[in-house]
Coordinates of C-alpha atoms in Angstrom, one line a residue:
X1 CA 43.2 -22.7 39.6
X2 CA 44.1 -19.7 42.0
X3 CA 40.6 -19.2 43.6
X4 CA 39.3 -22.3 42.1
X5 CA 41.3 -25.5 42.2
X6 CA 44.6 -25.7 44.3
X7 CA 46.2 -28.5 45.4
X8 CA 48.9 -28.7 47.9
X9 CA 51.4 -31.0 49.5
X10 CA 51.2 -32.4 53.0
X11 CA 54.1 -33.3 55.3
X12 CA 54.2 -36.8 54.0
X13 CA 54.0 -35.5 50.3
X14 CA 50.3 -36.8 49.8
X15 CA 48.9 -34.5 47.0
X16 CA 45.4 -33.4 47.2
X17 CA 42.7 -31.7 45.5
X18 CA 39.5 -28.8 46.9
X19 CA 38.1 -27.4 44.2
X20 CA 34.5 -25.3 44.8
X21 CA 31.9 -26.0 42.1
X22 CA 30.4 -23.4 39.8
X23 CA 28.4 -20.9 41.4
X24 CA 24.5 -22.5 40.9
X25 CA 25.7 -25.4 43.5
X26 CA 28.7 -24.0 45.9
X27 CA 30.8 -26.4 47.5
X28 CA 29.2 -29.3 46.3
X29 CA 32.0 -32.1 46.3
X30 CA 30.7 -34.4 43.7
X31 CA 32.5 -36.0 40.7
X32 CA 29.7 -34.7 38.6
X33 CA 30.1 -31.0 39.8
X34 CA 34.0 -31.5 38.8
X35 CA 33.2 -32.7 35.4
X36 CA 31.3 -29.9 34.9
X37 CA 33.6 -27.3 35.8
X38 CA 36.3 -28.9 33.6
X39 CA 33.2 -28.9 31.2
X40 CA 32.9 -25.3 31.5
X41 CA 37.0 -24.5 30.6
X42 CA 37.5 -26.3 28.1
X43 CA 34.1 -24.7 26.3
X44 CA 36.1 -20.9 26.9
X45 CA 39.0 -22.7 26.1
X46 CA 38.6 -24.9 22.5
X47 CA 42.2 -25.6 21.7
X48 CA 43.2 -26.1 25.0
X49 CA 44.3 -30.3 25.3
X50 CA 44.1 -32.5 28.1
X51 CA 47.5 -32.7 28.4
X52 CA 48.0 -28.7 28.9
X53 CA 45.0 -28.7 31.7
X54 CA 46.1 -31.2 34.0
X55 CA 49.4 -29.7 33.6
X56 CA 47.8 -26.5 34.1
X57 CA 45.9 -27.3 37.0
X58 CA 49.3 -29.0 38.4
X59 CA 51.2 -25.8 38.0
X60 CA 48.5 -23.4 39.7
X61 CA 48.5 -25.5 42.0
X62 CA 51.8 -25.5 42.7
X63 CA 52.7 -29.1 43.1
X64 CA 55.8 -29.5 41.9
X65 CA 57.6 -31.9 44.5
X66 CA 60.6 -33.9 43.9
X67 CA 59.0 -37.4 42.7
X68 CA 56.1 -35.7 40.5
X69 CA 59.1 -33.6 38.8
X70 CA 61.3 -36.5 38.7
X71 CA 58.1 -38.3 36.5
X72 CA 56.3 -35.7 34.6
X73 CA 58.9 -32.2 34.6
X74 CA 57.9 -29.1 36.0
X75 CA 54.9 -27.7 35.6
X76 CA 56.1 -24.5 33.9
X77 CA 58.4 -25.8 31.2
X78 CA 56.5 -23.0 28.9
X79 CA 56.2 -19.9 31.0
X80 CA 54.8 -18.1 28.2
X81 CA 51.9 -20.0 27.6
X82 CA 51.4 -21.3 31.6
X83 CA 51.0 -17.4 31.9
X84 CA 48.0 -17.3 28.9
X85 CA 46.5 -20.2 30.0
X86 CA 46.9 -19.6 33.9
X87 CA 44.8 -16.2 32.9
X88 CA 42.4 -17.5 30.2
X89 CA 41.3 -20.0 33.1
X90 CA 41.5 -17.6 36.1
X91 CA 38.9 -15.7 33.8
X92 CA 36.5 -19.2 33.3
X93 CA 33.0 -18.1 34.4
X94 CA 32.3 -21.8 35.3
X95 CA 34.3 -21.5 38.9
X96 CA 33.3 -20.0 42.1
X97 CA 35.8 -18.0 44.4
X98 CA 37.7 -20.2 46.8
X99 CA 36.0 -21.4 50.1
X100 CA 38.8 -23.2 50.8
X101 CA 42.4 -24.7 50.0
X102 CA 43.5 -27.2 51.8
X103 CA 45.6 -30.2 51.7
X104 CA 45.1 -33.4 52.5
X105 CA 44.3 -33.4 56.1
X106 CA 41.7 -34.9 58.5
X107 CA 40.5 -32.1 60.8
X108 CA 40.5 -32.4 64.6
X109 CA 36.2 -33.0 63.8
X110 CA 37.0 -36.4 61.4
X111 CA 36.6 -34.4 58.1
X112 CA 38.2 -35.3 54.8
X113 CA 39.2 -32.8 52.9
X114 CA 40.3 -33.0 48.8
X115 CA 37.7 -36.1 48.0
X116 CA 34.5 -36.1 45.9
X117 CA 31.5 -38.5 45.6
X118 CA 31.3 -40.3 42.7
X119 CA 28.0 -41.6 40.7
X120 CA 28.6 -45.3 41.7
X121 CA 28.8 -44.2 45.5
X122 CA 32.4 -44.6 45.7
X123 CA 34.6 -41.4 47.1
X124 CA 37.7 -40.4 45.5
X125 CA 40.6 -38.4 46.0
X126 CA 40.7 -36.0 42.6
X127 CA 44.6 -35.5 43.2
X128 CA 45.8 -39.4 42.5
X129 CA 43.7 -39.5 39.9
X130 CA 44.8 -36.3 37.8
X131 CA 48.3 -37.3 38.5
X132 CA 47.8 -40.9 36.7
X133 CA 46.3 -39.2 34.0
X134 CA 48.9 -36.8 33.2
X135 CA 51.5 -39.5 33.7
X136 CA 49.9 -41.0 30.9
X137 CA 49.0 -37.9 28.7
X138 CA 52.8 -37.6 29.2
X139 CA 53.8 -40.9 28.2
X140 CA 51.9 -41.1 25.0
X141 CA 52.9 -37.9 23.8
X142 CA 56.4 -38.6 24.6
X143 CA 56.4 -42.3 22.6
X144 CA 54.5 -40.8 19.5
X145 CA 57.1 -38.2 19.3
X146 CA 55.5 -35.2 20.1
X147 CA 58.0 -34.5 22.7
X148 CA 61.5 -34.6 22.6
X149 CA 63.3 -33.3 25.6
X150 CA 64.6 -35.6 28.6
X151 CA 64.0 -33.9 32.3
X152 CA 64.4 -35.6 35.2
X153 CA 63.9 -39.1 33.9
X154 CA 60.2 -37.9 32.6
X155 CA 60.6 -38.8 28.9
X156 CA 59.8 -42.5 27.7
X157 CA 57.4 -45.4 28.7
X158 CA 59.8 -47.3 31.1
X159 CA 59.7 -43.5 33.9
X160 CA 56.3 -42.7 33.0
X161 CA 55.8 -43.0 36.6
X162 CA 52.0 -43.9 37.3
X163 CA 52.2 -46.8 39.9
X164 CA 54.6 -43.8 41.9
X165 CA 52.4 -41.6 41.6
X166 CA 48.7 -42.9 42.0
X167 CA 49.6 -45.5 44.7
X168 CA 53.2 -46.3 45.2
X169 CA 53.9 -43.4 47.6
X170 CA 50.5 -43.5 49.7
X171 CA 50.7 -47.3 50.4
X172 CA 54.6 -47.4 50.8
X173 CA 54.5 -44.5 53.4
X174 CA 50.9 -45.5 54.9
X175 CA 52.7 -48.8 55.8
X176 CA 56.0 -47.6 57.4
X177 CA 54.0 -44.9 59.7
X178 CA 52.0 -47.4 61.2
X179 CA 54.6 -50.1 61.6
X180 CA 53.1 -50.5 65.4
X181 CA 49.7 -51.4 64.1
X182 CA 48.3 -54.3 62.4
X183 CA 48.6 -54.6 58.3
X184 CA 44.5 -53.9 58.0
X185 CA 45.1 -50.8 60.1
X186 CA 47.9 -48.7 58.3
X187 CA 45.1 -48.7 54.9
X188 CA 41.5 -46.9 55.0
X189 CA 39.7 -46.1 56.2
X190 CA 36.5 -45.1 54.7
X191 CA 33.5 -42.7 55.9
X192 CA 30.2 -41.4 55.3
X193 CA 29.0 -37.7 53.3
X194 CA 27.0 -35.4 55.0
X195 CA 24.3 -36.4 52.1
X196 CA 24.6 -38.7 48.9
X197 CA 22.4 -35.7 47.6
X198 CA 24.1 -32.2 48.2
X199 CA 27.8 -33.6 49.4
X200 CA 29.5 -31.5 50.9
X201 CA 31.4 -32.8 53.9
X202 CA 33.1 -36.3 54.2
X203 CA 33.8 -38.1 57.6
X204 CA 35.8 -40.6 58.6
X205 CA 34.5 -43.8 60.3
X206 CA 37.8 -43.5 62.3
X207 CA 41.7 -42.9 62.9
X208 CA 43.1 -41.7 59.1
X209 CA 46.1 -43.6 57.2
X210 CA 48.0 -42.0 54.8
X211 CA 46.2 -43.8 52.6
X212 CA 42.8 -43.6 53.0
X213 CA 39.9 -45.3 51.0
X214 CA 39.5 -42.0 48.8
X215 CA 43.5 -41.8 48.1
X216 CA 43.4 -45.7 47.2
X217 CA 40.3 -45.5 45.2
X218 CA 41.5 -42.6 43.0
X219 CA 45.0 -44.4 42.9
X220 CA 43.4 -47.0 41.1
X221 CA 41.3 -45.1 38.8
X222 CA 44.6 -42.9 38.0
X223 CA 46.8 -46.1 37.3
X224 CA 43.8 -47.2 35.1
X225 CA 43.0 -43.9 33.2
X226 CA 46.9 -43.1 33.0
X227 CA 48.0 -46.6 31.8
X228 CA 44.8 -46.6 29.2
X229 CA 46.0 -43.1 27.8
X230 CA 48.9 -43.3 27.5
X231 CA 48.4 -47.1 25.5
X232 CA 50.8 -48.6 28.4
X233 CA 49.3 -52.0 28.1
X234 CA 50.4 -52.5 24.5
X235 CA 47.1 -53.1 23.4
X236 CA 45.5 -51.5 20.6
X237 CA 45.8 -47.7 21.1
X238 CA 43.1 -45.8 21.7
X239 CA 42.2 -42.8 19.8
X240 CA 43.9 -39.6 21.6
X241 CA 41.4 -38.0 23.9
X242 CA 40.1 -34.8 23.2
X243 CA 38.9 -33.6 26.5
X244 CA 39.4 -34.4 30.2
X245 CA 35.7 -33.8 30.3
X246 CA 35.0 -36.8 27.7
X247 CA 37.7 -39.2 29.7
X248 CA 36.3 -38.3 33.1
X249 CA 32.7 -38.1 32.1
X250 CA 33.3 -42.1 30.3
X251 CA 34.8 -43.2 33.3
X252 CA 32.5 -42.3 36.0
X253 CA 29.3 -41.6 34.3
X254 CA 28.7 -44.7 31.8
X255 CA 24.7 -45.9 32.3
X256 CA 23.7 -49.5 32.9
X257 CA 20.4 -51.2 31.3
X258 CA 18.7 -54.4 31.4
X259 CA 20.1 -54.8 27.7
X260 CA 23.6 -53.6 28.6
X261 CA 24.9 -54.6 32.2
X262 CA 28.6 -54.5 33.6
X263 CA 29.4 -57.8 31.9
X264 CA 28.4 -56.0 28.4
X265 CA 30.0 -52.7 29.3
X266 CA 33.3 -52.1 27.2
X267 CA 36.1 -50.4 28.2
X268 CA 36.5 -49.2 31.8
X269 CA 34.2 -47.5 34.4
X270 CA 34.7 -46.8 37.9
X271 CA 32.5 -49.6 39.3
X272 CA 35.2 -52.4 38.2
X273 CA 38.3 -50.2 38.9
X274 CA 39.2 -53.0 41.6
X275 CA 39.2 -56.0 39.2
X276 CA 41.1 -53.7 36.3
X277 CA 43.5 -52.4 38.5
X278 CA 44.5 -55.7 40.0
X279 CA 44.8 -57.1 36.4
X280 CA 46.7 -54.1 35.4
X281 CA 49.0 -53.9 38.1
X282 CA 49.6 -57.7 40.1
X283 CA 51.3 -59.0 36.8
X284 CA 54.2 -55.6 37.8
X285 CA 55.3 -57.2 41.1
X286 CA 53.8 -54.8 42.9
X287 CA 56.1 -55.2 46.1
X288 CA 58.9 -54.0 44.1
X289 CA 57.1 -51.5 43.2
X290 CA 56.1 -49.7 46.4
X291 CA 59.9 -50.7 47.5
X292 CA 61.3 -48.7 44.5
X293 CA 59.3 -45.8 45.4
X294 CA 60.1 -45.7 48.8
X295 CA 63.8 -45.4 47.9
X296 CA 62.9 -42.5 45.2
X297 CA 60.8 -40.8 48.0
X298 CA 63.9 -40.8 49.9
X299 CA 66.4 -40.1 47.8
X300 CA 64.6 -37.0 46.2
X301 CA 63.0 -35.6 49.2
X302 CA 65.5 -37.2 51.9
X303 CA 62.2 -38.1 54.2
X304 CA 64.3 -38.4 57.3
X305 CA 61.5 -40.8 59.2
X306 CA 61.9 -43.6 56.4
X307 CA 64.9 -45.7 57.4
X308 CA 65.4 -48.3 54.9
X309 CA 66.3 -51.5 56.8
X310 CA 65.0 -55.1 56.9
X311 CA 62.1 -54.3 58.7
X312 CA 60.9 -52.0 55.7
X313 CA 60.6 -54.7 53.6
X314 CA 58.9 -57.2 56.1
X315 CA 56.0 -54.0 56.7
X316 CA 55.7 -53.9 52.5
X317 CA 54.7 -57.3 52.3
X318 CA 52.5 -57.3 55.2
X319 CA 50.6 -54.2 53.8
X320 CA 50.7 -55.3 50.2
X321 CA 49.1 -58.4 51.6
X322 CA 46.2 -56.6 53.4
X323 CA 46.0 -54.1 50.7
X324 CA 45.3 -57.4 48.5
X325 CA 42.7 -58.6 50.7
X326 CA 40.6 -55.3 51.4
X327 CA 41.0 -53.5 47.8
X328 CA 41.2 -56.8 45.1
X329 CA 39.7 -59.8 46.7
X330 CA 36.7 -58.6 48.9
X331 CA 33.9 -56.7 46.8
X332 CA 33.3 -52.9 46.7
X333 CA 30.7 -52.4 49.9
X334 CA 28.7 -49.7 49.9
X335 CA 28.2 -48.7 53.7
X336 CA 24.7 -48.0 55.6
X337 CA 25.5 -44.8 55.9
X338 CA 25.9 -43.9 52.2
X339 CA 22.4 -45.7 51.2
X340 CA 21.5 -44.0 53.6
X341 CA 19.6 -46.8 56.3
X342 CA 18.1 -45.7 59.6
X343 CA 19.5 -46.4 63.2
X344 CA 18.6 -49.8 64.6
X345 CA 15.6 -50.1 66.8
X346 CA 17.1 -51.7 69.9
X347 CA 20.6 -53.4 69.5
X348 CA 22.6 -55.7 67.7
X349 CA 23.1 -59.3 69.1
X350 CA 26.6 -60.2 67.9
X351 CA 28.0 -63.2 65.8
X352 CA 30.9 -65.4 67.2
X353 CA 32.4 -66.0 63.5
X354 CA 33.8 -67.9 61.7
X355 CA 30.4 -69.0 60.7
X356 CA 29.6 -72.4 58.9
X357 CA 26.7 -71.5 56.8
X358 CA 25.8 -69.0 54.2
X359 CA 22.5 -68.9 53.2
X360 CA 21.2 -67.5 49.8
X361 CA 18.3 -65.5 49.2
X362 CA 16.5 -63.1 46.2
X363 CA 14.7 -60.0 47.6
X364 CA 11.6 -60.8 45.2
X365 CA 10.6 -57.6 46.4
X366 CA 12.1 -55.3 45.1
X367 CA 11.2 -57.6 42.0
X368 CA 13.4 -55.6 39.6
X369 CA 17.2 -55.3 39.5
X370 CA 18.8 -52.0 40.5
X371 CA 21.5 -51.3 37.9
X372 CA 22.5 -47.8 39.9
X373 CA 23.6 -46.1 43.5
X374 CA 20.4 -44.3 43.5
X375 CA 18.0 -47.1 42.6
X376 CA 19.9 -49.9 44.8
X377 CA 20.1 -47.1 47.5
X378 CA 16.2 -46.7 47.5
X379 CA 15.6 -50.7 47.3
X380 CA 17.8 -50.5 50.5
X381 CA 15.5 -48.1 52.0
X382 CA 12.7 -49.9 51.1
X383 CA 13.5 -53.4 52.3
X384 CA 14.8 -51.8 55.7
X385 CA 11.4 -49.9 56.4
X386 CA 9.2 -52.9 55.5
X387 CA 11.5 -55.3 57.4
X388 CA 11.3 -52.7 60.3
X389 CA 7.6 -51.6 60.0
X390 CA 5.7 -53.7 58.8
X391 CA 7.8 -57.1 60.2
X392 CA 8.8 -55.7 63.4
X393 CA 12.1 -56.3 62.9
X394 CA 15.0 -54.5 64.8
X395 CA 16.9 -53.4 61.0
X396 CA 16.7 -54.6 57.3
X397 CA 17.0 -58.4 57.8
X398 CA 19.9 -59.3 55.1
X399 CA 23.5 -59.5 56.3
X400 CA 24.5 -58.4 52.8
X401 CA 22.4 -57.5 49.9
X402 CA 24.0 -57.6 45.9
X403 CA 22.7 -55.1 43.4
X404 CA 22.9 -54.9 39.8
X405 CA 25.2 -52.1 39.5
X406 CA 28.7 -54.2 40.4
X407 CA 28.0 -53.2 44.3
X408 CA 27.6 -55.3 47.3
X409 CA 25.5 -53.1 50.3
X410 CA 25.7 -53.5 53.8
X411 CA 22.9 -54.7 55.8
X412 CA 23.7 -56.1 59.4
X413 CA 27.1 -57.0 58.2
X414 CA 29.9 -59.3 59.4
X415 CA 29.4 -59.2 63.0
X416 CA 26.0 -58.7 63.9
X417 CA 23.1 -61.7 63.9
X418 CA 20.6 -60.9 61.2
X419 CA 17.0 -62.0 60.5
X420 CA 17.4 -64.1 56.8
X421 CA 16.9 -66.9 57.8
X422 CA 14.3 -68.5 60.5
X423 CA 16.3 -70.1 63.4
X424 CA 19.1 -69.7 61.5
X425 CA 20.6 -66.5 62.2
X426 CA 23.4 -67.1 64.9
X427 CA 25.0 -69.9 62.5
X428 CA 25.5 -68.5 58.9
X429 CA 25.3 -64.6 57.4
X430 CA 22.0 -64.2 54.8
X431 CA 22.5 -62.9 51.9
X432 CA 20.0 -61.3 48.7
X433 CA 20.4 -60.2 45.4
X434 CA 17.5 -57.6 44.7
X435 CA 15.1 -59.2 42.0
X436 CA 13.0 -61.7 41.4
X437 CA 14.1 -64.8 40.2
X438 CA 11.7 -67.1 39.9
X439 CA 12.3 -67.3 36.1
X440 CA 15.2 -65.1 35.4
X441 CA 18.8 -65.2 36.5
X442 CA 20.1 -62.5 38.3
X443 CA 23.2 -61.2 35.8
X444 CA 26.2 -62.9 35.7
X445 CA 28.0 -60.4 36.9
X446 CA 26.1 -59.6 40.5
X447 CA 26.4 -63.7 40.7
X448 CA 30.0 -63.6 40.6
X449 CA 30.5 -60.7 43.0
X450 CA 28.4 -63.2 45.6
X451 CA 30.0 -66.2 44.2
X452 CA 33.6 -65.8 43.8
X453 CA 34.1 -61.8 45.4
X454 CA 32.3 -62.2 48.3
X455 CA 32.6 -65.8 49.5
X456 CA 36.7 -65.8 48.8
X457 CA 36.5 -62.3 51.0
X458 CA 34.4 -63.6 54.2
X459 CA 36.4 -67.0 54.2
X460 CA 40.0 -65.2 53.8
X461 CA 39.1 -62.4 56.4
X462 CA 37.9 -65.1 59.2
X463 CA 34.0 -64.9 59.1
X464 CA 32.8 -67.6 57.0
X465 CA 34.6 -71.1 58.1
X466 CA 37.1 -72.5 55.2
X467 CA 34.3 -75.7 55.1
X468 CA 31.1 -73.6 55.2
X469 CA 27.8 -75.5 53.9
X470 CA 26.2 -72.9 51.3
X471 CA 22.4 -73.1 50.8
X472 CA 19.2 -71.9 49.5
X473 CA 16.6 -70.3 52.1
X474 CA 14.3 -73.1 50.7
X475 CA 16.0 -75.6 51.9
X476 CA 16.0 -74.8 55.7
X477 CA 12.4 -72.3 55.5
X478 CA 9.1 -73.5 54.0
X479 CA 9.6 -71.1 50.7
X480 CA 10.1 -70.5 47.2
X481 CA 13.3 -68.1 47.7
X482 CA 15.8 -67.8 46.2
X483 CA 13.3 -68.6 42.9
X484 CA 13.3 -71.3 41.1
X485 CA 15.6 -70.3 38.3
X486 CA 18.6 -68.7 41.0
X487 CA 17.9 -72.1 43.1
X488 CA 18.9 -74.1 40.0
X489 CA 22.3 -72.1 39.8
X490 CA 23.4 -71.6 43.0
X491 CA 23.0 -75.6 43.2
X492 CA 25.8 -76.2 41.3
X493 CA 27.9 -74.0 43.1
X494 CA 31.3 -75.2 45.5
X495 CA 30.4 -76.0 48.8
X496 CA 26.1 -76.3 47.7
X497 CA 24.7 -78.7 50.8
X498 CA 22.3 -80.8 49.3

């Protein structure tokens, strides 16, 4: 918005968003802080509709490149009004002047610009995920009626144009500029804030794609958010949504409780945007998809580096097929660095995988699930300190460690030996769910993430063998864990060795 949101286009067309927050926290780059500003316009602004502001912030922007006009028009279809709102929200008291405006780059120090922290932990690119929802806005106004002209193909359900715009384009280029690389290479990667707390800076754990963990994590939310608007699915249509705010704030900022967990949570929220994406969008072909866009990319903005031969197609279904692996099979990880865990005390010993065992653990201290980022980000904290003070241990001992809150957190990970399980250790990967569960189940929702998620992911990506032996830490250690109740369970799972 002039000196407050502004989101330009890259040389490979990527559209991103840098806002600054109101002026009581500067620059902090958190969903939260977002929401708020939105929160703060649309107060000065009561008739304003969600439709108009992400148009809005579209136009002042000025992204208006060939495939977002071809989908949703130009931005200033009604210069009259762009003009009055343009001013009524250059005059919002709830934005800062600019620090910056950038587009979406990675600076020569590993920083990346136009992404924000979101309450679950996750980062996300703000630009995808506007763009799916004004593809949608668009959509349902134009099926109800409400809007009658035809530009550019933009009118009507069939061009509404979300899988272009949220993910088509990132993951079609990000896998023809990396053709030389391996398919798990041209996606991600992700990185770590400068703190969970203030965020302010975001860095790469290494070489960008064009389509980066932020840019695909905001594509899905944007295919999500857009197709739900704009009653895509054919289901029973939502009521119209008042305010960006309300959608935004719904999305990212729903609140878990013993009585109401992920499993009892209706409609969408950010935490399963990998399952509802990939039942939303696998049933489209999405191979054809990303190849369609492609050809729109370069047909409206001639891209001279795309040549659309054979091998185009072969690099589509290569990266479609790692894009399946990394984004819908495996579990959302939170990384050490975003729960924040201390440095090692000496080094890692490393794992010659695939391993043959997976052993199961609870954490029966912490004794209570964490159903958040924050809590399961302390419980983290606390098991590493404990397992490094008061056991001696080099780091927290758990190779992987489940909360409550739809999340999977790293401990020592896939490749380095960890300290679950007593001799052990160099033969299967340890893994907890925090709680105790002597008498309780954990929920069936952080069961399935271990079950199903994170079993398929380790034994399609090479680290746990196809016939691994799963087992309870009982079985091989004189104790009660995994508690008596999860024991019971996890006993009739595949692959149990009695």
């Amino acid at each position: 918005l002039g000196p407050y949101l502004r989101m330009l286009v890259s040389n490979t067309n990527l559209l991103i968003v840098h806002w600054l927050a109101p002026v009581s926290t500067p620059h902090l780059r958190s969903m939260e802080s977002f929401i708020s500003a939105v929160e703060q316009v649309e107060q000065s602004n009561p008739t304003l509709t969600p439709l108009a502001l992400v148009r809005a912030l579209r136009r002042i922007a000025g992204h208006d490149d060939p495939l977002t006009v071809h989908y949703l028009g130009a931005s200033n279809r009604h210069p009259v009004l762009s003009a009055t709102l343009d001013q009524a929200i250059l005059n919002a008291s709830s934005f800062s002047f600019f620090d910056k405006a950038v587009h979406h780059i990675v600076t020569d120090q590993g920083e990346e610009r136009g992404v924000v922290l979101a309450p679950d932990g996750t980062t996300v690119a703000l630009a995808p995920l506007l763009l799916g929802i004004e593809a949608g806005l668009r959509a349902r106004e134009a099926e109800v009626g409400a809007e009658t002209e035809q530009e550019g193909g933009a009118s009507g359900v069939a061009a509404f144009g979300v899988f272009p715009l949220t993910l088509g384009r990132s993951l079609g280029l990000s896998f023809l500029s990396l053709q030389d690389f391996s398919a798990d290479l041209r996606l991600g990667p992700g990185g770590c804030w400068d703190s969970v707390e203030q965020p302010r800076v975001f860095r790469l754990s290494r070489t960008p794609t064009l389509a980066t963990d932020a840019l695909i994590n905001g594509g899905m939310d944007g295919a999500i958010l857009g197709t739900a608007l704009g009653n895509l699915s054919r289901a029973a249509p939502p009521p119209p949504p008042t305010r960006l705010s309300a959608t935004l704030r719904g999305y990212y900022g729903y609140v878990l409780s013993e009585d109401r967990g992920l499993e009892e949570l209706r409609g969408h929220a950010s935490a399963k945007r990998r399952q509802s994406s990939r039942s939303l969008l696998e049933p489209l072909d999405p191979e054809r998809q990303v190849m369609e866009t492609l050809v729109m990319v370069w047909k409206l903005e001639k891209t001279e580096w795309i040549a659309l031969d054979d091998g185009v197609e072969v690099s589509v279904k290569e990266g479609l097929k790692a894009f399946t692996h990394m984004y819908w099979d495996c579990p959302p990880i939170i990384s050490r660095c975003q729960w924040g865990a201390e440095v090692i005390r000496g080094t890692h010993s490393p794992l010659s995988p695939p391993l043959p065992y997976l052993y199961i653990h609870h954490t029966y201290q912490p004794s209570t699930p964490c159903l958040s980022f924050p809590a399961c980000s302390r419980d983290m904290r606390a098991m590493q300190r404990f397992h490094q003070d008061e056991r001696g241990w080099k780091d927290i001992g758990y190779s992987f460690v489940v909360g409550s809150d739809g999340y999977v957190y790293e401990g020592r990970g896939w490749h380095n030996r960890g300290a679950h399980t007593r001799d052990r250790n160099t033969v299967g990967y340890g893994v907890a769910i925090i709680g105790n569960y002597i008498s309780t189940l954990p929920s069936r929702y952080s069961m399935d993430l271990l079950r199903h998620r994170l079993v398929q992911c380790a034994v399609d990506g090479g680290r746990l063998a196809v016939n691994y032996t799963l087992l309870g830490h009982r079985q091989v250690v004189n104790t009660s864990c995994p508690g008596d109740a999860f024991y019971s369970e996890i006993s009739t799972w595949d692959r149990f060795g009695k």
